mmCIF file of C-alpha atoms in Angstrom:
data_model
loop_
_atom_site.group_PDB
_atom_site.id
_atom_site.type_symbol
_atom_site.label_atom_id
_atom_site.label_comp_id
_atom_site.label_asym_id
_atom_site.label_seq_id
_atom_site.Cartn_x
_atom_site.Cartn_y
_atom_site.Cartn_z
ATOM 1 C CA MET A 1 10.446 -2.280 -6.612
ATOM 2 C CA ALA A 2 7.663 -3.537 -4.347
ATOM 3 C CA TYR A 3 3.984 -3.500 -5.203
ATOM 4 C CA GLU A 4 1.158 -1.859 -3.300
ATOM 5 C CA SER A 5 -2.446 -3.012 -3.441
ATOM 6 C CA VAL A 6 -5.924 -2.069 -2.356
ATOM 7 C CA GLU A 7 -9.062 -4.206 -2.101
ATOM 8 C CA TYR A 8 -12.705 -3.190 -2.053
ATOM 9 C CA LEU A 9 -16.068 -4.937 -2.072
ATOM 10 C CA ALA A 10 -18.066 -4.795 -5.287
ATOM 11 C CA ALA A 11 -20.101 -6.979 -7.616
ATOM 12 C CA VAL A 12 -19.955 -8.215 -11.174
ATOM 13 C CA ARG A 13 -23.041 -6.724 -12.781
ATOM 14 C CA GLY A 14 -24.887 -7.913 -15.845
ATOM 15 C CA PHE A 15 -24.995 -11.616 -14.965
ATOM 16 C CA HIS A 16 -28.456 -11.806 -16.560
ATOM 17 C CA VAL A 17 -26.817 -11.062 -19.942
ATOM 18 C CA TYR A 18 -23.982 -13.604 -19.686
ATOM 19 C CA LYS A 19 -25.545 -16.460 -17.672
ATOM 20 C CA ARG A 20 -26.273 -18.452 -20.837
ATOM 21 C CA PHE A 21 -22.574 -19.201 -21.351
ATOM 22 C CA TRP A 22 -20.922 -18.531 -17.983
ATOM 23 C CA GLN A 23 -21.366 -20.281 -14.650
ATOM 24 C CA PRO A 24 -19.585 -18.390 -11.862
ATOM 25 C CA LYS A 25 -17.406 -20.302 -9.419
ATOM 26 C CA LYS A 26 -16.487 -19.168 -5.919
ATOM 27 C CA ASN A 27 -12.958 -17.692 -5.820
ATOM 28 C CA GLU A 28 -12.899 -17.418 -9.630
ATOM 29 C CA VAL A 29 -10.588 -14.577 -10.644
ATOM 30 C CA LEU A 30 -11.717 -12.275 -13.446
ATOM 31 C CA ILE A 31 -9.562 -9.739 -15.245
ATOM 32 C CA CYS A 32 -10.806 -6.139 -15.157
ATOM 33 C CA SER A 33 -10.006 -3.604 -17.860
ATOM 34 C CA ASN A 34 -11.358 -0.481 -19.530
ATOM 35 C CA GLU A 35 -14.062 -1.204 -22.080
ATOM 36 C CA VAL A 36 -13.053 1.135 -24.862
ATOM 37 C CA GLY A 37 -15.922 2.015 -27.170
ATOM 38 C CA ASN A 38 -18.773 1.354 -24.724
ATOM 39 C CA ILE A 39 -21.408 3.789 -25.994
ATOM 40 C CA HIS A 40 -23.462 3.574 -22.773
ATOM 41 C CA ASP A 41 -20.653 4.314 -20.298
ATOM 42 C CA ILE A 42 -17.276 5.813 -21.244
ATOM 43 C CA LEU A 43 -15.910 4.744 -17.845
ATOM 44 C CA ALA A 44 -17.085 1.112 -18.129
ATOM 45 C CA ILE A 45 -14.863 -1.577 -16.620
ATOM 46 C CA LYS A 46 -15.424 -5.028 -18.111
ATOM 47 C CA THR A 47 -14.765 -8.253 -16.217
ATOM 48 C CA CYS A 48 -13.421 -11.074 -18.345
ATOM 49 C CA LYS A 49 -12.441 -14.700 -18.233
ATOM 50 C CA ASP A 50 -9.250 -15.515 -20.033
ATOM 51 C CA LYS A 51 -10.389 -18.419 -22.184
ATOM 52 C CA ASN A 52 -7.562 -19.838 -24.292
ATOM 53 C CA GLU A 53 -5.952 -16.380 -24.516
ATOM 54 C CA LYS A 54 -9.168 -14.873 -25.905
ATOM 55 C CA GLU A 55 -11.008 -12.727 -23.399
ATOM 56 C CA GLN A 56 -14.644 -13.478 -22.740
ATOM 57 C CA ILE A 57 -16.672 -10.668 -21.130
ATOM 58 C CA VAL A 58 -18.851 -11.943 -18.285
ATOM 59 C CA GLY A 59 -19.980 -8.660 -16.735
ATOM 60 C CA HIS A 60 -19.000 -5.175 -15.621
ATOM 61 C CA LEU A 61 -18.017 -3.501 -12.381
ATOM 62 C CA PRO A 62 -20.683 -1.220 -10.899
ATOM 63 C CA ILE A 63 -20.820 2.303 -12.251
ATOM 64 C CA GLU A 64 -20.387 3.576 -8.679
ATOM 65 C CA ILE A 65 -16.759 2.337 -8.626
ATOM 66 C CA SER A 66 -15.874 2.351 -12.317
ATOM 67 C CA ARG A 67 -14.448 5.902 -12.273
ATOM 68 C CA PHE A 68 -12.078 5.068 -9.409
ATOM 69 C CA THR A 69 -11.121 1.731 -10.970
ATOM 70 C CA LYS A 70 -10.485 3.342 -14.383
ATOM 71 C CA PHE A 71 -8.314 5.942 -12.643
ATOM 72 C CA LEU A 72 -6.169 3.147 -11.163
ATOM 73 C CA ILE A 73 -5.956 1.206 -14.444
ATOM 74 C CA ASP A 74 -4.960 4.351 -16.327
ATOM 75 C CA ARG A 75 -2.074 4.728 -13.860
ATOM 76 C CA GLY A 76 -0.788 1.200 -14.493
ATOM 77 C CA ALA A 77 -2.655 -0.884 -11.930
ATOM 78 C CA SER A 78 -3.561 -4.464 -12.714
ATOM 79 C CA VAL A 79 -7.091 -5.079 -11.469
ATOM 80 C CA THR A 80 -8.857 -8.365 -10.769
ATOM 81 C CA ALA A 81 -12.246 -9.314 -9.358
ATOM 82 C CA THR A 82 -12.430 -12.459 -7.237
ATOM 83 C CA LEU A 83 -15.932 -13.870 -6.830
ATOM 84 C CA SER A 84 -16.730 -14.124 -3.138
ATOM 85 C CA GLU A 85 -20.001 -15.992 -3.707
ATOM 86 C CA THR A 86 -21.712 -17.881 -6.521
ATOM 87 C CA TYR A 87 -25.215 -16.659 -5.804
ATOM 88 C CA TYR A 88 -26.596 -13.649 -7.609
ATOM 89 C CA ARG A 89 -28.755 -10.835 -6.315
ATOM 90 C CA ARG A 90 -30.836 -8.045 -7.800
ATOM 91 C CA SER A 91 -28.904 -4.924 -8.650
ATOM 92 C CA VAL A 92 -29.731 -1.778 -6.700
ATOM 93 C CA LEU A 93 -30.078 0.119 -9.983
ATOM 94 C CA VAL A 94 -33.566 1.128 -11.069
ATOM 95 C CA GLN A 95 -33.225 -0.797 -14.351
ATOM 96 C CA GLY A 96 -32.510 -3.942 -12.333
ATOM 97 C CA GLY A 97 -30.307 -6.779 -13.504
ATOM 98 C CA LEU A 98 -28.360 -9.416 -11.646
ATOM 99 C CA GLU A 99 -25.003 -9.147 -9.922
ATOM 100 C CA ILE A 100 -22.550 -11.480 -8.204
ATOM 101 C CA PRO A 101 -20.585 -10.328 -5.117
ATOM 102 C CA CYS A 102 -16.812 -9.994 -5.557
ATOM 103 C CA ILE A 103 -13.680 -8.454 -4.101
ATOM 104 C CA VAL A 104 -11.791 -6.136 -6.433
ATOM 105 C CA LYS A 105 -8.020 -5.960 -6.021
ATOM 106 C CA ALA A 106 -5.844 -3.304 -7.664
ATOM 107 C CA LYS A 107 -2.083 -3.816 -7.642
ATOM 108 C CA MET A 108 0.398 -1.058 -8.579
ATOM 109 C CA LEU A 109 4.112 -0.363 -8.357
ATOM 110 C CA GLY A 110 4.884 1.034 -4.918
ATOM 111 C CA THR A 111 6.044 4.485 -5.983
ATOM 112 C CA VAL A 112 5.529 7.420 -3.642
ATOM 113 C CA LYS A 113 2.744 8.807 -5.865
ATOM 114 C CA ASN A 114 0.973 5.427 -6.113
ATOM 115 C CA LYS A 115 1.137 4.974 -2.335
ATOM 116 C CA GLU A 116 -0.542 8.372 -1.940
ATOM 117 C CA ILE A 117 -3.258 7.429 -4.452
ATOM 118 C CA LEU A 118 -3.992 4.093 -2.777
ATOM 119 C CA ALA A 119 -4.025 5.676 0.700
ATOM 120 C CA ARG A 120 -6.955 7.874 -0.370
#
């Protein structure tokens, strides 16, 4: 069966927390997954480097798209974030923080239902 995908612009937030041990590289691909047990946001999507088969969290997707992204992951999508730049910018959130621009790609089996979901 073929795969369907969707891409959307986003950012990896929280760079100010992880910049001590992570230097972003343009076109670096990060793995996105649900962050189970996050007491601040039950819909949190973490972005991770796969370092020697042990994931290393380097940020989170913005809360504005985490619900949609979690919805896709819960339905079997594999989601990645590809850094489109290496510079960081101030987050639009009141509490501030730093974020790095990225392109999020969700890939799912091309079932009729999944095609309908991705079309929305």
